[in-house]
Amino acid sequence: MSSPPTQPLSILAHSTSLGERAAWQDRSVAVTAGPTAVVTGASSGIGAATARVLSGAGYFVYCASRRAERIEALAAEIDGTAVRCDVTDVRSVAHLAELVGPRLDVLVNNAGGAFGLDPVATADPEQWRAMFDVNVLGTLHATQALLPALTASGDGVIVNIGSIAGRVAYEGGGGYTAAKHATAVMTETLRLELVDQPLRICEVAPGMVRTEEFGLVRFDGDVERAEAVYAGVRDPLVADDVAEAVRWIVTRPAHVNIDLLVIKPRVQAAAHKVHREP
């Protein structure tokens, strides 16, 4: 693996003028001399952990997220680049691709989320739409925009962060499981379609991961409901566990494709089967 770049750069994609952008692109050739990675949803949780782990493995990381302040701090910490990007917006993702340039080694499609836990009969269609926008179309947008740069690297790796929810169904999770099923099928289809290209297409499907925001977002800020998800569960996964799985996948030899890596805490036998202590 090449040595990491020595000149960190932190910018906000939306705030650069055309002239500034051109100057940045000229400079980026020198800045990103080593292997490069884009991590979406990098402002917290699995995304932030993955950015840190990949940086530690020698990658220059583009930290992409809507929340500028958080990714600027992260980029400064890991000597990467902060790019404000909304993966549900095609133009925003195109801007990200423009800033990354003609070559990219790794794309981690991590941006996602769950909203609500209502049964199908009474679910809010807007919540379903939001889940498909970020989990499915967001992954599609980033993949389409960055695919040429990944192919140009000669060994591009796409890692989609799915979920065990993409392989099962459970009451109250219709919208989220449907979105994650779509992510899983997209990953498998892309692998079939690009088998003749120098690309590896992979999915990490975590089980119960305790992060600072996933439950709060799902339950609209209700701390009690968010905490109840982990009640009695000894040692659920944490973001670093998933990030290390991503690092392992992308650092395999070029001929090795990890189609699917399912990772769960020891106390979780299935999505619906979790040992809880009194």
Short mmCIF file of C-alpha atoms in Angstrom, two decimals:
data_model
loop_
_atom_site.label_atom_id
_atom_site.label_comp_id
_atom_site.label_asym_id
_atom_site.label_seq_id
_atom_site.Cartn_x
_atom_site.Cartn_y
_atom_site.Cartn_z
CA MET A 1 0.00 0.00 0.00
CA SER A 2 1.26 3.46 -0.84
CA SER A 3 2.19 5.87 1.93
CA PRO A 4 -0.53 8.30 3.01
CA PRO A 5 -0.54 11.89 1.77
CA THR A 6 1.38 14.42 3.79
CA GLN A 7 -0.65 17.57 3.12
CA PRO A 8 -4.13 17.37 4.66
CA LEU A 9 -6.87 19.49 3.20
CA SER A 10 -10.28 20.31 4.63
CA ILE A 11 -12.93 21.98 2.49
CA LEU A 12 -16.67 22.26 2.15
CA ALA A 13 -17.78 21.24 -1.31
CA HIS A 14 -20.70 23.62 -1.47
CA SER A 15 -18.66 26.70 -0.59
CA THR A 16 -15.95 26.68 -3.27
CA SER A 17 -16.06 28.94 -6.29
CA LEU A 18 -15.16 27.57 -9.73
CA GLY A 19 -11.71 29.13 -9.50
CA GLU A 20 -11.09 27.77 -6.02
CA ARG A 21 -12.31 24.37 -7.12
CA ALA A 22 -9.90 24.27 -10.08
CA ALA A 23 -7.00 25.26 -7.86
CA TRP A 24 -8.00 22.61 -5.34
CA GLN A 25 -8.15 19.93 -8.03
CA ASP A 26 -4.63 20.83 -9.24
CA ARG A 27 -3.34 20.58 -5.70
CA SER A 28 -5.24 17.39 -4.93
CA VAL A 29 -2.97 15.37 -7.24
CA ALA A 30 -0.09 15.96 -4.84
CA VAL A 31 -2.22 15.83 -1.73
CA THR A 32 -3.71 12.41 -2.46
CA ALA A 33 -0.60 10.54 -3.56
CA GLY A 34 -1.57 7.50 -1.49
CA PRO A 35 -4.68 5.32 -1.59
CA THR A 36 -7.94 7.22 -1.25
CA ALA A 37 -11.33 6.49 0.26
CA VAL A 38 -14.71 8.18 0.41
CA VAL A 39 -16.91 7.51 3.42
CA THR A 40 -20.47 8.80 3.31
CA GLY A 41 -22.39 9.49 6.49
CA ALA A 42 -19.05 10.22 8.13
CA SER A 43 -20.26 12.69 10.74
CA SER A 44 -20.92 10.09 13.45
CA GLY A 45 -21.24 6.43 14.35
CA ILE A 46 -20.03 3.79 11.90
CA GLY A 47 -19.10 6.38 9.30
CA ALA A 48 -16.83 8.39 11.59
CA ALA A 49 -15.27 5.23 12.98
CA THR A 50 -14.62 3.91 9.47
CA ALA A 51 -12.97 7.17 8.42
CA ARG A 52 -10.63 6.96 11.41
CA VAL A 53 -9.79 3.30 10.84
CA LEU A 54 -9.11 3.74 7.13
CA SER A 55 -6.95 6.76 7.84
CA GLY A 56 -4.98 4.64 10.28
CA ALA A 57 -4.56 2.04 7.54
CA GLY A 58 -2.93 4.61 5.26
CA TYR A 59 -5.86 5.95 3.25
CA PHE A 60 -6.52 9.59 2.53
CA VAL A 61 -10.18 9.88 3.49
CA TYR A 62 -12.86 12.16 2.10
CA CYS A 63 -15.35 12.53 4.95
CA ALA A 64 -18.74 13.19 3.36
CA SER A 65 -21.83 14.23 5.28
CA ARG A 66 -24.45 16.96 5.51
CA ARG A 67 -23.17 18.17 8.90
CA ALA A 68 -20.24 20.41 8.13
CA GLU A 69 -19.01 21.15 11.64
CA ARG A 70 -18.66 17.49 12.56
CA ILE A 71 -16.84 16.38 9.44
CA GLU A 72 -14.52 19.38 9.55
CA ALA A 73 -13.45 18.33 13.05
CA LEU A 74 -13.05 14.72 11.92
CA ALA A 75 -11.05 15.68 8.84
CA ALA A 76 -8.73 17.81 10.96
CA GLU A 77 -8.25 14.88 13.34
CA ILE A 78 -7.32 12.36 10.64
CA ASP A 79 -5.68 14.69 8.10
CA GLY A 80 -8.45 14.09 5.59
CA THR A 81 -10.88 16.24 3.65
CA ALA A 82 -14.35 17.28 4.76
CA VAL A 83 -16.95 17.48 2.01
CA ARG A 84 -20.47 18.60 2.78
CA CYS A 85 -22.63 16.24 0.76
CA ASP A 86 -26.26 15.14 0.79
CA VAL A 87 -26.37 11.71 -0.86
CA THR A 88 -30.08 12.12 -1.63
CA ASP A 89 -29.21 15.05 -3.92
CA VAL A 90 -27.72 14.03 -7.27
CA ARG A 91 -26.05 17.42 -7.78
CA SER A 92 -24.45 17.31 -4.35
CA VAL A 93 -23.03 13.85 -5.04
CA ALA A 94 -21.80 14.94 -8.47
CA HIS A 95 -19.95 17.75 -6.75
CA LEU A 96 -18.35 15.24 -4.39
CA ALA A 97 -17.19 13.17 -7.36
CA GLU A 98 -15.75 16.27 -9.01
CA LEU A 99 -13.74 17.08 -5.91
CA VAL A 100 -12.45 13.53 -5.55
CA GLY A 101 -11.13 13.57 -9.09
CA PRO A 102 -10.30 10.85 -11.61
CA ARG A 103 -9.12 8.10 -9.25
CA LEU A 104 -10.55 6.53 -6.09
CA ASP A 105 -9.63 3.30 -4.33
CA VAL A 106 -12.47 2.75 -1.85
CA LEU A 107 -16.08 3.89 -1.51
CA VAL A 108 -17.90 3.13 1.72
CA ASN A 109 -21.62 3.75 1.26
CA ASN A 110 -22.53 4.22 4.90
CA ALA A 111 -25.10 7.03 4.88
CA GLY A 112 -28.43 5.60 6.00
CA GLY A 113 -30.93 5.44 8.80
CA ALA A 114 -34.21 4.14 10.15
CA PHE A 115 -37.24 6.29 10.87
CA GLY A 116 -40.10 5.02 13.00
CA LEU A 117 -41.18 1.56 14.11
CA ASP A 118 -44.80 1.54 13.00
CA PRO A 119 -46.66 -1.40 11.47
CA VAL A 120 -47.16 -1.34 7.72
CA ALA A 121 -50.90 -0.65 8.08
CA THR A 122 -50.31 2.67 9.84
CA ALA A 123 -46.80 3.62 8.74
CA ASP A 124 -46.08 7.15 7.55
CA PRO A 125 -45.32 7.01 3.80
CA GLU A 126 -43.02 10.00 4.19
CA GLN A 127 -40.84 8.02 6.60
CA TRP A 128 -40.66 5.17 4.11
CA ARG A 129 -39.76 7.63 1.36
CA ALA A 130 -37.02 9.13 3.53
CA MET A 131 -35.58 5.69 4.28
CA PHE A 132 -35.50 4.75 0.61
CA ASP A 133 -34.02 8.12 -0.32
CA VAL A 134 -31.01 7.80 1.97
CA ASN A 135 -30.47 4.03 2.20
CA VAL A 136 -31.20 3.07 -1.40
CA LEU A 137 -31.04 6.10 -3.69
CA GLY A 138 -28.20 7.62 -1.69
CA THR A 139 -26.16 4.48 -2.24
CA LEU A 140 -27.13 4.49 -5.91
CA HIS A 141 -26.17 8.15 -6.40
CA ALA A 142 -22.75 7.80 -4.78
CA THR A 143 -21.99 4.56 -6.60
CA GLN A 144 -22.93 5.93 -10.02
CA ALA A 145 -21.02 9.17 -9.53
CA LEU A 146 -17.82 7.56 -8.24
CA LEU A 147 -17.77 4.37 -10.31
CA PRO A 148 -15.52 5.80 -13.07
CA ALA A 149 -12.90 6.86 -10.52
CA LEU A 150 -13.09 3.50 -8.74
CA THR A 151 -12.66 1.64 -12.02
CA ALA A 152 -9.72 3.86 -12.97
CA SER A 153 -7.86 2.83 -9.82
CA GLY A 154 -7.42 -0.68 -11.19
CA ASP A 155 -8.67 -2.22 -7.94
CA GLY A 156 -11.65 -0.25 -6.71
CA VAL A 157 -13.62 -1.49 -3.73
CA ILE A 158 -17.21 -0.60 -2.93
CA VAL A 159 -18.40 -1.49 0.56
CA ASN A 160 -22.09 -0.99 1.18
CA ILE A 161 -23.11 -0.88 4.82
CA GLY A 162 -26.27 -2.95 4.92
CA SER A 163 -27.87 -4.68 7.87
CA ILE A 164 -29.13 -8.05 8.98
CA ALA A 165 -32.47 -6.29 8.48
CA GLY A 166 -31.74 -6.77 4.78
CA ARG A 167 -32.16 -10.51 5.17
CA VAL A 168 -35.17 -10.82 7.48
CA ALA A 169 -38.49 -9.17 8.29
CA TYR A 170 -39.73 -8.09 11.69
CA GLU A 171 -42.83 -6.39 13.01
CA GLY A 172 -42.60 -2.62 12.89
CA GLY A 173 -39.57 -2.64 10.65
CA GLY A 174 -41.22 -2.82 7.25
CA GLY A 175 -39.79 0.37 5.80
CA TYR A 176 -36.26 -0.14 7.10
CA THR A 177 -36.06 -3.83 6.21
CA ALA A 178 -37.44 -3.10 2.74
CA ALA A 179 -34.78 -0.44 2.21
CA LYS A 180 -31.97 -2.67 3.44
CA HIS A 181 -33.23 -5.57 1.30
CA ALA A 182 -32.98 -3.18 -1.64
CA THR A 183 -29.42 -2.28 -0.66
CA ALA A 184 -28.50 -5.97 -0.51
CA VAL A 185 -30.01 -6.69 -3.92
CA MET A 186 -28.33 -3.63 -5.42
CA THR A 187 -24.99 -4.87 -4.12
CA GLU A 188 -25.49 -8.36 -5.56
CA THR A 189 -26.70 -7.01 -8.90
CA LEU A 190 -23.78 -4.61 -9.21
CA ARG A 191 -21.36 -7.47 -8.59
CA LEU A 192 -22.96 -9.46 -11.40
CA GLU A 193 -22.95 -6.53 -13.80
CA LEU A 194 -19.34 -5.53 -13.12
CA VAL A 195 -17.69 -8.93 -12.85
CA ASP A 196 -15.49 -8.11 -15.85
CA GLN A 197 -14.21 -4.88 -14.26
CA PRO A 198 -11.33 -4.38 -11.78
CA LEU A 199 -13.77 -3.82 -8.95
CA ARG A 200 -14.75 -5.58 -5.74
CA ILE A 201 -18.35 -5.16 -4.59
CA CYS A 202 -18.94 -6.00 -0.94
CA GLU A 203 -21.55 -5.67 1.79
CA VAL A 204 -21.17 -5.52 5.55
CA ALA A 205 -24.40 -6.45 7.33
CA PRO A 206 -24.21 -5.57 11.04
CA GLY A 207 -26.62 -6.73 13.68
CA MET A 208 -27.15 -4.79 16.90
CA VAL A 209 -24.73 -1.86 16.96
CA ARG A 210 -24.90 0.71 19.72
CA THR A 211 -24.14 4.15 18.32
CA GLU A 212 -24.91 7.58 19.67
CA GLU A 213 -27.60 8.47 17.15
CA PHE A 214 -29.25 5.52 15.36
CA GLY A 215 -31.92 4.88 18.00
CA LEU A 216 -32.51 8.56 18.68
CA VAL A 217 -33.16 9.20 15.00
CA ARG A 218 -35.44 6.19 14.70
CA PHE A 219 -37.52 7.22 17.70
CA ASP A 220 -37.52 10.94 16.93
CA GLY A 221 -35.33 11.90 19.88
CA ASP A 222 -37.09 9.73 22.47
CA VAL A 223 -34.15 8.76 24.69
CA GLU A 224 -36.11 6.24 26.73
CA ARG A 225 -37.26 4.27 23.69
CA ALA A 226 -33.82 4.44 22.12
CA GLU A 227 -32.14 3.09 25.26
CA ALA A 228 -34.73 0.32 25.62
CA VAL A 229 -33.39 -1.30 22.45
CA TYR A 230 -30.18 -2.20 24.30
CA ALA A 231 -31.72 -2.97 27.71
CA GLY A 232 -30.07 -6.00 29.28
CA VAL A 233 -27.77 -6.58 26.31
CA ARG A 234 -24.21 -7.18 27.40
CA ASP A 235 -21.67 -5.87 24.91
CA PRO A 236 -23.58 -4.99 21.75
CA LEU A 237 -21.39 -4.13 18.80
CA VAL A 238 -19.92 -0.64 18.65
CA ALA A 239 -19.03 1.42 15.60
CA ASP A 240 -15.36 0.44 15.73
CA ASP A 241 -16.28 -3.24 15.33
CA VAL A 242 -17.94 -2.52 12.00
CA ALA A 243 -15.17 -0.15 10.94
CA GLU A 244 -12.57 -2.86 11.52
CA ALA A 245 -14.61 -5.23 9.35
CA VAL A 246 -14.53 -2.64 6.56
CA ARG A 247 -10.77 -2.22 6.92
CA TRP A 248 -10.28 -5.99 6.72
CA ILE A 249 -12.38 -6.22 3.54
CA VAL A 250 -10.62 -3.45 1.66
CA THR A 251 -7.14 -4.65 2.58
CA ARG A 252 -7.60 -8.18 1.20
CA PRO A 253 -5.60 -9.03 -1.95
CA ALA A 254 -7.12 -7.71 -5.17
CA HIS A 255 -8.35 -11.16 -6.24
CA VAL A 256 -10.35 -11.66 -3.02
CA ASN A 257 -13.93 -10.35 -2.92
CA ILE A 258 -15.82 -10.55 0.36
CA ASP A 259 -19.36 -10.72 -1.00
CA LEU A 260 -21.08 -10.44 2.36
CA LEU A 261 -19.82 -10.12 5.91
CA VAL A 262 -22.49 -10.53 8.59
CA ILE A 263 -21.34 -9.27 11.98
CA LYS A 264 -23.38 -9.57 15.18
CA PRO A 265 -22.64 -9.42 18.89
CA ARG A 266 -22.19 -12.83 20.50
CA VAL A 267 -25.49 -12.47 22.38
CA GLN A 268 -27.48 -11.95 19.17
CA ALA A 269 -28.29 -15.19 17.37
CA ALA A 270 -30.70 -13.55 14.91
CA ALA A 271 -32.42 -10.23 14.36
CA HIS A 272 -35.24 -11.31 16.66
CA LYS A 273 -33.19 -13.46 19.08
CA VAL A 274 -31.12 -11.48 21.57
CA HIS A 275 -30.09 -12.65 25.04
CA ARG A 276 -30.98 -10.00 27.60
CA GLU A 277 -29.84 -10.16 31.19
CA PRO A 278 -32.31 -9.20 33.92
#
